[in-house]
Short mmCIF file of C-alpha atoms and ligand atoms in Angstrom, two decimals:
data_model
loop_
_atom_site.label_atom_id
_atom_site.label_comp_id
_atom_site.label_asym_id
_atom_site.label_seq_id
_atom_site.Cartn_x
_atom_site.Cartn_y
_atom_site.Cartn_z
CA UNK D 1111 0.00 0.00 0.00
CA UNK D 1112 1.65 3.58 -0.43
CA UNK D 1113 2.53 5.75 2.53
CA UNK D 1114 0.62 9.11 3.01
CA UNK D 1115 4.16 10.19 4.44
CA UNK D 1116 7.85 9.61 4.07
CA UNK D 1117 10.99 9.61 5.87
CA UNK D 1118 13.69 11.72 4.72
CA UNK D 1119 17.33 12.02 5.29
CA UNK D 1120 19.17 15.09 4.61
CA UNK D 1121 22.50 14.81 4.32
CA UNK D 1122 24.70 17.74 4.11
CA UNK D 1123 21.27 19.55 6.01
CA UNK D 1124 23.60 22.61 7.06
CA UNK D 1125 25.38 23.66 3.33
CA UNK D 1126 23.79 26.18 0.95
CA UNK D 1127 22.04 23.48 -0.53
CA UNK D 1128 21.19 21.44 2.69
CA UNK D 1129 19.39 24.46 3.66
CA UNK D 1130 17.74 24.97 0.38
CA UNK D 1131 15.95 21.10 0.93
CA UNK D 1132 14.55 22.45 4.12
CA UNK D 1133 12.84 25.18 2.53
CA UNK D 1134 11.69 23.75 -0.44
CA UNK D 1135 10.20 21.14 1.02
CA UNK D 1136 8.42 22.79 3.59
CA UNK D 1137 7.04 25.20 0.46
CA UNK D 1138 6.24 22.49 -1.93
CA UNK D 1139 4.29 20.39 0.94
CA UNK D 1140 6.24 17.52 0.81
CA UNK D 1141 4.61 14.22 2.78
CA UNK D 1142 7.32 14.65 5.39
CA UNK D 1143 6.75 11.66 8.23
CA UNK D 1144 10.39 12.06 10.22
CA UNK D 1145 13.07 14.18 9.43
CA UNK D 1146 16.79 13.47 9.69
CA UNK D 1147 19.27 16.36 9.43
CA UNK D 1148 22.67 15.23 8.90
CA UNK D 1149 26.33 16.61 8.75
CA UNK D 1150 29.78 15.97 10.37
CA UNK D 1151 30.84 16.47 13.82
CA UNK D 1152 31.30 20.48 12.98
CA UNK D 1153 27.16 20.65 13.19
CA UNK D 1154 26.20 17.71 15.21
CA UNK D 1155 24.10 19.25 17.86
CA UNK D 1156 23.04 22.30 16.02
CA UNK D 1157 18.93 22.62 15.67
CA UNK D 1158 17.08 23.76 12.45
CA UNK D 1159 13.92 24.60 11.79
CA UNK D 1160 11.10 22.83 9.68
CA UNK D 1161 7.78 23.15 9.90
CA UNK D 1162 7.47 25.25 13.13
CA UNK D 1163 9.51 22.66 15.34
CA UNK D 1164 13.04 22.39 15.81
CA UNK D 1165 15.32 19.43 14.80
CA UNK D 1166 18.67 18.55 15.93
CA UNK D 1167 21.24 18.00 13.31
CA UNK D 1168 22.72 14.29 13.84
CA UNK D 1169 26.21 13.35 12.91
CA UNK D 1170 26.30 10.96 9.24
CA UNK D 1171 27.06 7.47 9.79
CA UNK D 1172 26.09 4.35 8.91
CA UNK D 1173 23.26 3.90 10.60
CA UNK D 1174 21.67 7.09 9.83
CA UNK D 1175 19.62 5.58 7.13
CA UNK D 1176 17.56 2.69 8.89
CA UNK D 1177 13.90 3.14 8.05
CA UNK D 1178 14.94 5.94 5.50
CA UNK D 1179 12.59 6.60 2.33
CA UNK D 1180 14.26 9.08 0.58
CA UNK D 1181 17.96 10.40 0.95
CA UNK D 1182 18.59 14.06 -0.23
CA UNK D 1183 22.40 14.09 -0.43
CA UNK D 1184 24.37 17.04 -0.62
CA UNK D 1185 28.21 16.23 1.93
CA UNK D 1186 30.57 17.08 -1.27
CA UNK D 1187 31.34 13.85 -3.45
CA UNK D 1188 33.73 11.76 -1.33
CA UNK D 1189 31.08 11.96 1.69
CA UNK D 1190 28.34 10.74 -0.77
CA UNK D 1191 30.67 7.90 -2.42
CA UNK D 1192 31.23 6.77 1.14
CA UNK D 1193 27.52 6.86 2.72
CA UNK D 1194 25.34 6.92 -0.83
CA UNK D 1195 25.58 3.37 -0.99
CA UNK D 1196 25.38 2.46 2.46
CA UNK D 1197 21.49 4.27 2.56
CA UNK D 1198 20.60 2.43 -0.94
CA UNK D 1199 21.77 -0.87 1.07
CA UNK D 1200 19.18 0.07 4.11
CA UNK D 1201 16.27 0.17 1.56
CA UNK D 1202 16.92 4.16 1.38
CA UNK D 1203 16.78 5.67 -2.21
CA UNK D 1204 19.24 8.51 -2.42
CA UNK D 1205 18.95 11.66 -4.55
CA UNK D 1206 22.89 12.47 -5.18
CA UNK D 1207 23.52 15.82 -5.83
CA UNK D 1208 27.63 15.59 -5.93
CA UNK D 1209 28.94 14.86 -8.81
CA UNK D 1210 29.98 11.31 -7.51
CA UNK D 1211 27.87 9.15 -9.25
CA UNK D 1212 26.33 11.21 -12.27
CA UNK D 1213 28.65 9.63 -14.95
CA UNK D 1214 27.65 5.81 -13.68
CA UNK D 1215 25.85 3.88 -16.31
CA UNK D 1216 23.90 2.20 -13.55
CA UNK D 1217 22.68 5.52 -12.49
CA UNK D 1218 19.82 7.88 -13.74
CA UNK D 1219 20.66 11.15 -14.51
CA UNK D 1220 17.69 13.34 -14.23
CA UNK D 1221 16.16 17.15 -15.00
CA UNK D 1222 12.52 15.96 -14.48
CA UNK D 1223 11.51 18.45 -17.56
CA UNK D 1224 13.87 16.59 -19.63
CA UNK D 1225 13.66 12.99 -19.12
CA UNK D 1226 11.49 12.18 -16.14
CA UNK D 1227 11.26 8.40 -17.57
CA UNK D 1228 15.37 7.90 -16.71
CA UNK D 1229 14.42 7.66 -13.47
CA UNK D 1230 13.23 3.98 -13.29
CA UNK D 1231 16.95 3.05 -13.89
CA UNK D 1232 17.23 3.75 -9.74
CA UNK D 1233 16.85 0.40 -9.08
CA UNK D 1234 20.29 -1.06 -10.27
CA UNK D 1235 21.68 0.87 -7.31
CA UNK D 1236 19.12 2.98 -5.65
CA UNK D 1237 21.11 6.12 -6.59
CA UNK D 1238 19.21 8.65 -8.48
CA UNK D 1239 22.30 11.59 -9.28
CA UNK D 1240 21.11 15.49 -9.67
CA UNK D 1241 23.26 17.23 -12.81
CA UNK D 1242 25.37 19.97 -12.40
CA UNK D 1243 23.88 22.89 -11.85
CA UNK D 1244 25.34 24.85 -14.81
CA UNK D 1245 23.85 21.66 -16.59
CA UNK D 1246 20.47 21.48 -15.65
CA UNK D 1247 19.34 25.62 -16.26
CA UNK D 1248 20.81 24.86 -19.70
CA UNK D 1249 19.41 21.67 -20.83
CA UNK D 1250 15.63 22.52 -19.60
CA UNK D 1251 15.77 25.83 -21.98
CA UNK D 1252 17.51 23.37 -24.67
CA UNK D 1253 15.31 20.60 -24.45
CA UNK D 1254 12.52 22.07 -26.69
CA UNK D 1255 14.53 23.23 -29.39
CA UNK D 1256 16.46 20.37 -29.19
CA UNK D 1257 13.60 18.58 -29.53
CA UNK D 1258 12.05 20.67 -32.74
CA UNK D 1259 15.14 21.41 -34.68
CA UNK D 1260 18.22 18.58 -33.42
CA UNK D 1261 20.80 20.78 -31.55
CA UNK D 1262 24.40 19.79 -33.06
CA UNK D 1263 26.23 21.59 -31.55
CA UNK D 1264 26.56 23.62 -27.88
CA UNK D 1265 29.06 26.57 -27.55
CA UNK D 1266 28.64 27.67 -23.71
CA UNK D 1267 30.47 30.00 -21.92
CA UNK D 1268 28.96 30.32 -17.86
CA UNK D 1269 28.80 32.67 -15.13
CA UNK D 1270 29.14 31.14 -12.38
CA UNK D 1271 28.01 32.59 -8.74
CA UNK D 1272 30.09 31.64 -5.26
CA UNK D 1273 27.30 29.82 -3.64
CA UNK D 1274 27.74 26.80 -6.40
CA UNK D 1275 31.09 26.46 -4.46
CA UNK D 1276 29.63 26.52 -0.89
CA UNK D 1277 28.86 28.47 2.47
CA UNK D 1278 32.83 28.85 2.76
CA UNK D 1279 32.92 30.31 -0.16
CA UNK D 1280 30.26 32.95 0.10
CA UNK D 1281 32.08 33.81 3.13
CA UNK D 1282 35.16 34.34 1.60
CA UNK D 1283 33.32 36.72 -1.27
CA UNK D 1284 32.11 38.96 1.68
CA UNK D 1285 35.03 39.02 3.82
CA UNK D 1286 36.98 40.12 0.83
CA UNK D 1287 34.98 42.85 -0.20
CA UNK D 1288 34.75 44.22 3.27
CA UNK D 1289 38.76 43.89 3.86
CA UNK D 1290 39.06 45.95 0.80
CA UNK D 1291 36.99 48.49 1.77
CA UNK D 1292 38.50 48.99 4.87
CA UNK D 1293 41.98 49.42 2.79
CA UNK D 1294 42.87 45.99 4.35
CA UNK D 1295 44.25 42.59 1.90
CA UNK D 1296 42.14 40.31 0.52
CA UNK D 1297 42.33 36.79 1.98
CA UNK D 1298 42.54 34.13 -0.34
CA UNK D 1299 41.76 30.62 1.07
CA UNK D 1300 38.48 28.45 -0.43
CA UNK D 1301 38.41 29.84 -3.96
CA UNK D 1302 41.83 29.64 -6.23
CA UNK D 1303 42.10 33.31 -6.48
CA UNK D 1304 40.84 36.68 -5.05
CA UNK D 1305 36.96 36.51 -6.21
CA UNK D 1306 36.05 39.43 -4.61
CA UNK D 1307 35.87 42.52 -8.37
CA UNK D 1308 37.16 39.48 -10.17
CA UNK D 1309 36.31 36.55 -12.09
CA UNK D 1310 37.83 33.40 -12.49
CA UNK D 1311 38.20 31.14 -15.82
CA UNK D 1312 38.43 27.82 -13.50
CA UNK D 1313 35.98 26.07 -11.74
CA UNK D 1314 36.83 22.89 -10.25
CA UNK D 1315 40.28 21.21 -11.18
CA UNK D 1316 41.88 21.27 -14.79
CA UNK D 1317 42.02 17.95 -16.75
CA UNK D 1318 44.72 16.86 -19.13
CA UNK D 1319 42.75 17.83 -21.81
CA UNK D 1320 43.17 21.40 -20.85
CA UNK D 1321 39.13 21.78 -19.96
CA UNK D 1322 38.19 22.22 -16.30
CA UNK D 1323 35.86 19.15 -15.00
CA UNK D 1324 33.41 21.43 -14.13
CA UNK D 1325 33.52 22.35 -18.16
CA UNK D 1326 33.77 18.69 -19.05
CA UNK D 1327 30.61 17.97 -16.75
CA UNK D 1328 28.78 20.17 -18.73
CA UNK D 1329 30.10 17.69 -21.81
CA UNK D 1330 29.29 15.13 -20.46
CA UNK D 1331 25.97 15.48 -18.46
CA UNK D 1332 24.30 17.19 -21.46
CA UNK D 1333 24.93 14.07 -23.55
CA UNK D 1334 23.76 11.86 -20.96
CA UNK D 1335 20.61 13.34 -20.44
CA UNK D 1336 19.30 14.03 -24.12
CA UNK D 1337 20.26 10.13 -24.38
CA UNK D 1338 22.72 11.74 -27.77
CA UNK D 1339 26.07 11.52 -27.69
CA UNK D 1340 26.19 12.87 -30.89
CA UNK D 1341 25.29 16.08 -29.49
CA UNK D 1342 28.78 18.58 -29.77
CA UNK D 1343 28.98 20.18 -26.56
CA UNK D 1344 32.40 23.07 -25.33
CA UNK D 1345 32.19 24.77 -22.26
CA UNK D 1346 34.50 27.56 -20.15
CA UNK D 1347 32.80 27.72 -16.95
CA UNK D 1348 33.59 31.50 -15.47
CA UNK D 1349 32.94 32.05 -11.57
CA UNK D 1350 31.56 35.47 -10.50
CA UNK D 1351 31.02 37.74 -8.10
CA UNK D 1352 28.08 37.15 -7.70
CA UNK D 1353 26.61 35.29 -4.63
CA UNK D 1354 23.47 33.42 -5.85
CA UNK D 1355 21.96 32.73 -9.50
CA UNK D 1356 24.05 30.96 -12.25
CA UNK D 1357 24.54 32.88 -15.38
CA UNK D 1358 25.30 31.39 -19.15
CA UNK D 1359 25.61 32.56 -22.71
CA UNK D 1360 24.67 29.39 -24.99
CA UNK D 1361 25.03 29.30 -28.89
CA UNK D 1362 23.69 26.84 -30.83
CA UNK D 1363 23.64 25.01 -34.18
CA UNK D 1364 20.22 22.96 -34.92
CA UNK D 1365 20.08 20.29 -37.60
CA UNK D 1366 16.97 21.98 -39.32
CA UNK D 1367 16.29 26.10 -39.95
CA UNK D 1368 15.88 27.36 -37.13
CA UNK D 1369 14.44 31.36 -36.40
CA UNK D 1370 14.73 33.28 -33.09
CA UNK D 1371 10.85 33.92 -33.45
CA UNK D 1372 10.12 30.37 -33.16
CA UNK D 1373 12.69 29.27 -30.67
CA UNK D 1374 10.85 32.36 -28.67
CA UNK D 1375 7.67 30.63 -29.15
CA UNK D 1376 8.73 26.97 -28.17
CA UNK D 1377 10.34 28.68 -24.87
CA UNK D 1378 7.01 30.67 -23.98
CA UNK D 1379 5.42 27.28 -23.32
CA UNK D 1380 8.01 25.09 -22.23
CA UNK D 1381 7.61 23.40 -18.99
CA UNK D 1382 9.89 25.29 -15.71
CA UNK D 1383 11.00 27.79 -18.41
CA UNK D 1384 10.12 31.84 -17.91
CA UNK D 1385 10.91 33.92 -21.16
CA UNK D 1386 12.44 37.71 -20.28
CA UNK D 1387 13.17 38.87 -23.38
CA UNK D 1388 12.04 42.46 -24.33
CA UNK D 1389 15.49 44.29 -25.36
CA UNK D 1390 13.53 48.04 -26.07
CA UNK D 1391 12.40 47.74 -22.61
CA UNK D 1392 15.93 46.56 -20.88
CA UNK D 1393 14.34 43.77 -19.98
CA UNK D 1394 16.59 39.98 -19.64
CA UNK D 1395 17.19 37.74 -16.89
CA UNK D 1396 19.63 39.11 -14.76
CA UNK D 1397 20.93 36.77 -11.49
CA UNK D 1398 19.85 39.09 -9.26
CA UNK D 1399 16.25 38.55 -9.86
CA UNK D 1400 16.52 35.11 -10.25
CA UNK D 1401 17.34 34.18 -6.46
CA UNK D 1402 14.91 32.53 -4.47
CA UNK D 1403 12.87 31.58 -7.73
CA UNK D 1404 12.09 28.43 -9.25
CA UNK D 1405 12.12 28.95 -13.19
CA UNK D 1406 14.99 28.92 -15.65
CA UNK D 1407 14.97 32.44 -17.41
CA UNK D 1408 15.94 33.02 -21.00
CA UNK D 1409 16.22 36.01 -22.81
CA UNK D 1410 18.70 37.75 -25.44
CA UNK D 1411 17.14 35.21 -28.13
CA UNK D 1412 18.69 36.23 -31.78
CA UNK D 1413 19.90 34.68 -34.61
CA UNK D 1414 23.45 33.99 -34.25
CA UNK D 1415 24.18 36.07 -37.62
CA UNK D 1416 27.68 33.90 -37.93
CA UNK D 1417 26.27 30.38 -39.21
CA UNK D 1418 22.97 29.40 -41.55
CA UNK D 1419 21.13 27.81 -38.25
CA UNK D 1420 22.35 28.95 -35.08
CA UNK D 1421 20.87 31.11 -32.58
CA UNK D 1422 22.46 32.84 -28.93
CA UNK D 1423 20.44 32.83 -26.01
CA UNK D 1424 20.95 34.28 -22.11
CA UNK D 1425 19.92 31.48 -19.64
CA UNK D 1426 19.97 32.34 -16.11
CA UNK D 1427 18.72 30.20 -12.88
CA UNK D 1428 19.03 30.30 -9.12
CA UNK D 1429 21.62 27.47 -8.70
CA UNK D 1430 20.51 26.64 -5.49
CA UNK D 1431 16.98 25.59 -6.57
CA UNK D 1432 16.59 24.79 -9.80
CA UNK D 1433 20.14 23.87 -10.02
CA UNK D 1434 20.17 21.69 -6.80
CA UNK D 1435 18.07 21.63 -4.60
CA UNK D 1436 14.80 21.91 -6.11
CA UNK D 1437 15.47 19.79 -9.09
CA UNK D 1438 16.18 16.67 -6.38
CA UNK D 1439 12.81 17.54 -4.50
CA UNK D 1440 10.96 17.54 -8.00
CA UNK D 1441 12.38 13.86 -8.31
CA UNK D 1442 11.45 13.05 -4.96
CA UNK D 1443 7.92 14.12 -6.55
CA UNK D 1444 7.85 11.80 -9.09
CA UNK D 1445 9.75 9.21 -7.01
CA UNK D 1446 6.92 9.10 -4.81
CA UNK D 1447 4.14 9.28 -7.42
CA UNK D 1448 5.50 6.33 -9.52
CA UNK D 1449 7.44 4.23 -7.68
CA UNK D 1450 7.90 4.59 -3.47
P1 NAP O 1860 28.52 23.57 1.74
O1 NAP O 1860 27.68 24.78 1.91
O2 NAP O 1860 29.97 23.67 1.94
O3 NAP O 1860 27.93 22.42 2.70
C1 NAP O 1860 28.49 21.16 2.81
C2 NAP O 1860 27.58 20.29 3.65
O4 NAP O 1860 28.13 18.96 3.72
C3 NAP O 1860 27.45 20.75 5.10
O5 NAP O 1860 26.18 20.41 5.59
C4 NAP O 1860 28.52 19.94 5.79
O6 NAP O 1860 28.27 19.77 7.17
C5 NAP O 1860 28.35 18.62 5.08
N1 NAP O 1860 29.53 17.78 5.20
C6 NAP O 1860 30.80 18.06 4.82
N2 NAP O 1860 31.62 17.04 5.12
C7 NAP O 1860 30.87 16.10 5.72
C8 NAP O 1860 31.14 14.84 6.30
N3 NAP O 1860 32.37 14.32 6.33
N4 NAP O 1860 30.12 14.14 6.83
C9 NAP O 1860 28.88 14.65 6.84
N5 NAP O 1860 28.55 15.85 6.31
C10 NAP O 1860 29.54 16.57 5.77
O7 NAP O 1860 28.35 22.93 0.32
P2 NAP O 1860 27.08 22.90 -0.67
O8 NAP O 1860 27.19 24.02 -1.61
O9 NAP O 1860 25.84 22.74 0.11
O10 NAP O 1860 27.41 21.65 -1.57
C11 NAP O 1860 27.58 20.38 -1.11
C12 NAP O 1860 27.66 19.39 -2.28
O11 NAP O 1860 26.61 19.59 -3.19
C13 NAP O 1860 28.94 19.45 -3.10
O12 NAP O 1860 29.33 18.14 -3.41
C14 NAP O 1860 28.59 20.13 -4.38
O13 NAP O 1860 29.34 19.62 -5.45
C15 NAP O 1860 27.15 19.73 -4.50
N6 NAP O 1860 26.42 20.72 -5.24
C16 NAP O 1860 25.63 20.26 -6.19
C17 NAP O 1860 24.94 21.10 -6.96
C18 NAP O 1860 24.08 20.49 -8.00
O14 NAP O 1860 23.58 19.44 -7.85
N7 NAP O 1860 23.87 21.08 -9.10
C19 NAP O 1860 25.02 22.47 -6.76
C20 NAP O 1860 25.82 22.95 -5.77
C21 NAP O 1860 26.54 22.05 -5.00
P3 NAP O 1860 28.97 20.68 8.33
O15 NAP O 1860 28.02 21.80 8.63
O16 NAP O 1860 29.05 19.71 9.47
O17 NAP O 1860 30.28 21.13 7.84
N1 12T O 1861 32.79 22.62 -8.17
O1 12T O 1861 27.89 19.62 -8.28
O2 12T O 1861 32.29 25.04 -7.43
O3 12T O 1861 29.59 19.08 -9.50
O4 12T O 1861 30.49 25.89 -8.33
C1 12T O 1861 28.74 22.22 -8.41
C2 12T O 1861 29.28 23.47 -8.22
C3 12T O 1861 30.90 21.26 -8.43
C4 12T O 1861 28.99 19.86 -8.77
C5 12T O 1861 31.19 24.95 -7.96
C6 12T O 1861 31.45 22.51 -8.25
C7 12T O 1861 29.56 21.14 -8.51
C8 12T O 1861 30.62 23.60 -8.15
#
């Protein structure tokens, strides 16, 4: 018989996107039996709130996930490789959003707008993995013209704001614009250089192939998810000083003619997509209005006036929600609808 309610583990409950999980599924009503916050020793002891009662963040271990339905995972790859399959063992299904376990063949990759139906594939390992966030604001807006005219090929250059890199790192954009204010050095210790009236070209490590993985996850994911690995895909992933809301500029090349008006069009009714696109008025998506809401917003749509069939767009998303933590909680959704 199905449950009315669920347990649910969070695990990584006190990061950016921990936090994010609380929220969203307090907003979105989630059937929420029991609640289990969990991070390392650092937060052990420390109380949240959800729904009007406090709860006491619990230290990560093994046994954390007896009588678990659902496993929101956000403790930074290594911590998921470790504990992921450890729930999935205790009958716990685990949302994954490190990127630990996104490239597995045995594990669904997911953007429920995209291919919802990947998600039966959880039960090789009972892993579910959430894209990259840079990945998932750009394949929802692609997914319809993809669809309509074959994409071929992706140019994508992102901007990228501090809180994809963590609390620590928000901290560090703050505390760096205040030193300099105050005529004082900027300290440099989470990101790989002074953020703070900067930006970066490196996200994540560099690969021999000269790309950054972050860049390459973008490669990768993208082809994953549209089930095409046929589909050309080059990234440079930029971070930003900007604190919340992922930025990208995304040219592409479609099989068949393609016009701005109609890619307009398909975009106006595609599903978690907002179009902002009125130029004469100054109006795009701009990260700042972006944070704390749940759509992917497009604007800047023109013909790219280089090639027969391309066209540029301006895709920008809160990376905290649509880019983490609500994507996971919209598979939870369907998790719950279809299978648990
Ligand atoms: P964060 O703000 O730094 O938070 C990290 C969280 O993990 C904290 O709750 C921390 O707990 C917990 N944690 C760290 N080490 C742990 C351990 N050994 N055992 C248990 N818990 C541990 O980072 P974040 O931005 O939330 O991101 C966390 C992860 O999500 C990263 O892997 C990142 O790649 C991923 N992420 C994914 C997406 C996406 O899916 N698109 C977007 C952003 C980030 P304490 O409070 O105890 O330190
Ligand atoms: N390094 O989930 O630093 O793979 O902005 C997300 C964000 C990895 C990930 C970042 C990262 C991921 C970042």
């Amino acid at each position: 018989m199905k449950k009315k309610a669920y347990t649910v583990a969070i695990a990584g409950a006190t990061g950016v996107v921990g936090q994010e999980f609380l929220k969203i599924l307090q907003e979105r009503k989630f059937p929420v039996k029991e609640l289990r916050l969990l991070a390392s020793e650092r937060s052990a002891g420390v109380k949240m709130e959800f729904g009007g009662k406090e709860e006491l963040v619990r230290l990560l271990s093994e046994e954390s996930f007896e009588g678990v339905d659902i496993g929101l995972f956000s403790p930074g790859a290594p911590v998921s490789a470790l504990y992921a399959p450890k729930a999935a063992k205790a009958g716990c299904v685990v949302v994954d959003n490190t990127s630990q376990f996104r490239m597995d063949p045995d594990v669904p990759l997911v953007v429920p707008e995209v291919n919802p139906g990947a998600i039966a594939g959880y039960k090789k390992k009972g892993i579910i993995a959430n894209p990259n966030c840079s990945t998932i604001q750009m394949v929802v807006a692609l997914k319809p013209i993809h669809d309509a005219f074959r994409i071929k090929r992706i140019v994508v250059s992102t901007y990228q704001s501090v809180s994809g890199a963590g609390k620590e790192a928000m901290e560090e954009l703050s505390m760096q614009v205040k030193s300099l204010f105050n005529m004082m050095e900027a300290e440099v210790e989470v990101l790989p250089h002074r953020i703070a009236f900067n930006c970066l070209p490196q996200i994540d490590s560099f690969l021999e192939n000269g790309y950054t993985k972050e860049e390459m996850k973008m490669v990768n994911e993208t082809q994953k998810i549209f089930g095409d690995s046929s589909i050309k895909v080059t990234a440079t992933a930029v971070r930003v000083p900007v604190f919340v809301s992922h930025s990208e500029s995304v040219n592409i090349e479609t099989e068949k003619p393609v016009t701005a008006a109609k890619v307009k069009a398909l975009l106006k009714k595609a599903p978690g997509v907002v179009v902002a696109d009125d130029p004469k008025k100054g109006l795009y998506p701009m990260p700042i209005d972006a944070v704390g809401l749940d759509a992917v917003f497009v604007g800047r749509i023109r013909q790219d006036i280089s090639v027969p069939n391309g066209i540029n767009m301006w895709i920008v998303s809160d990376n905290l929600r649509k880019g983490a933590a609500l994507n996971a909680v919209q598979i939870a959704e369907l998790l719950i609808k279809d299978y648990l």
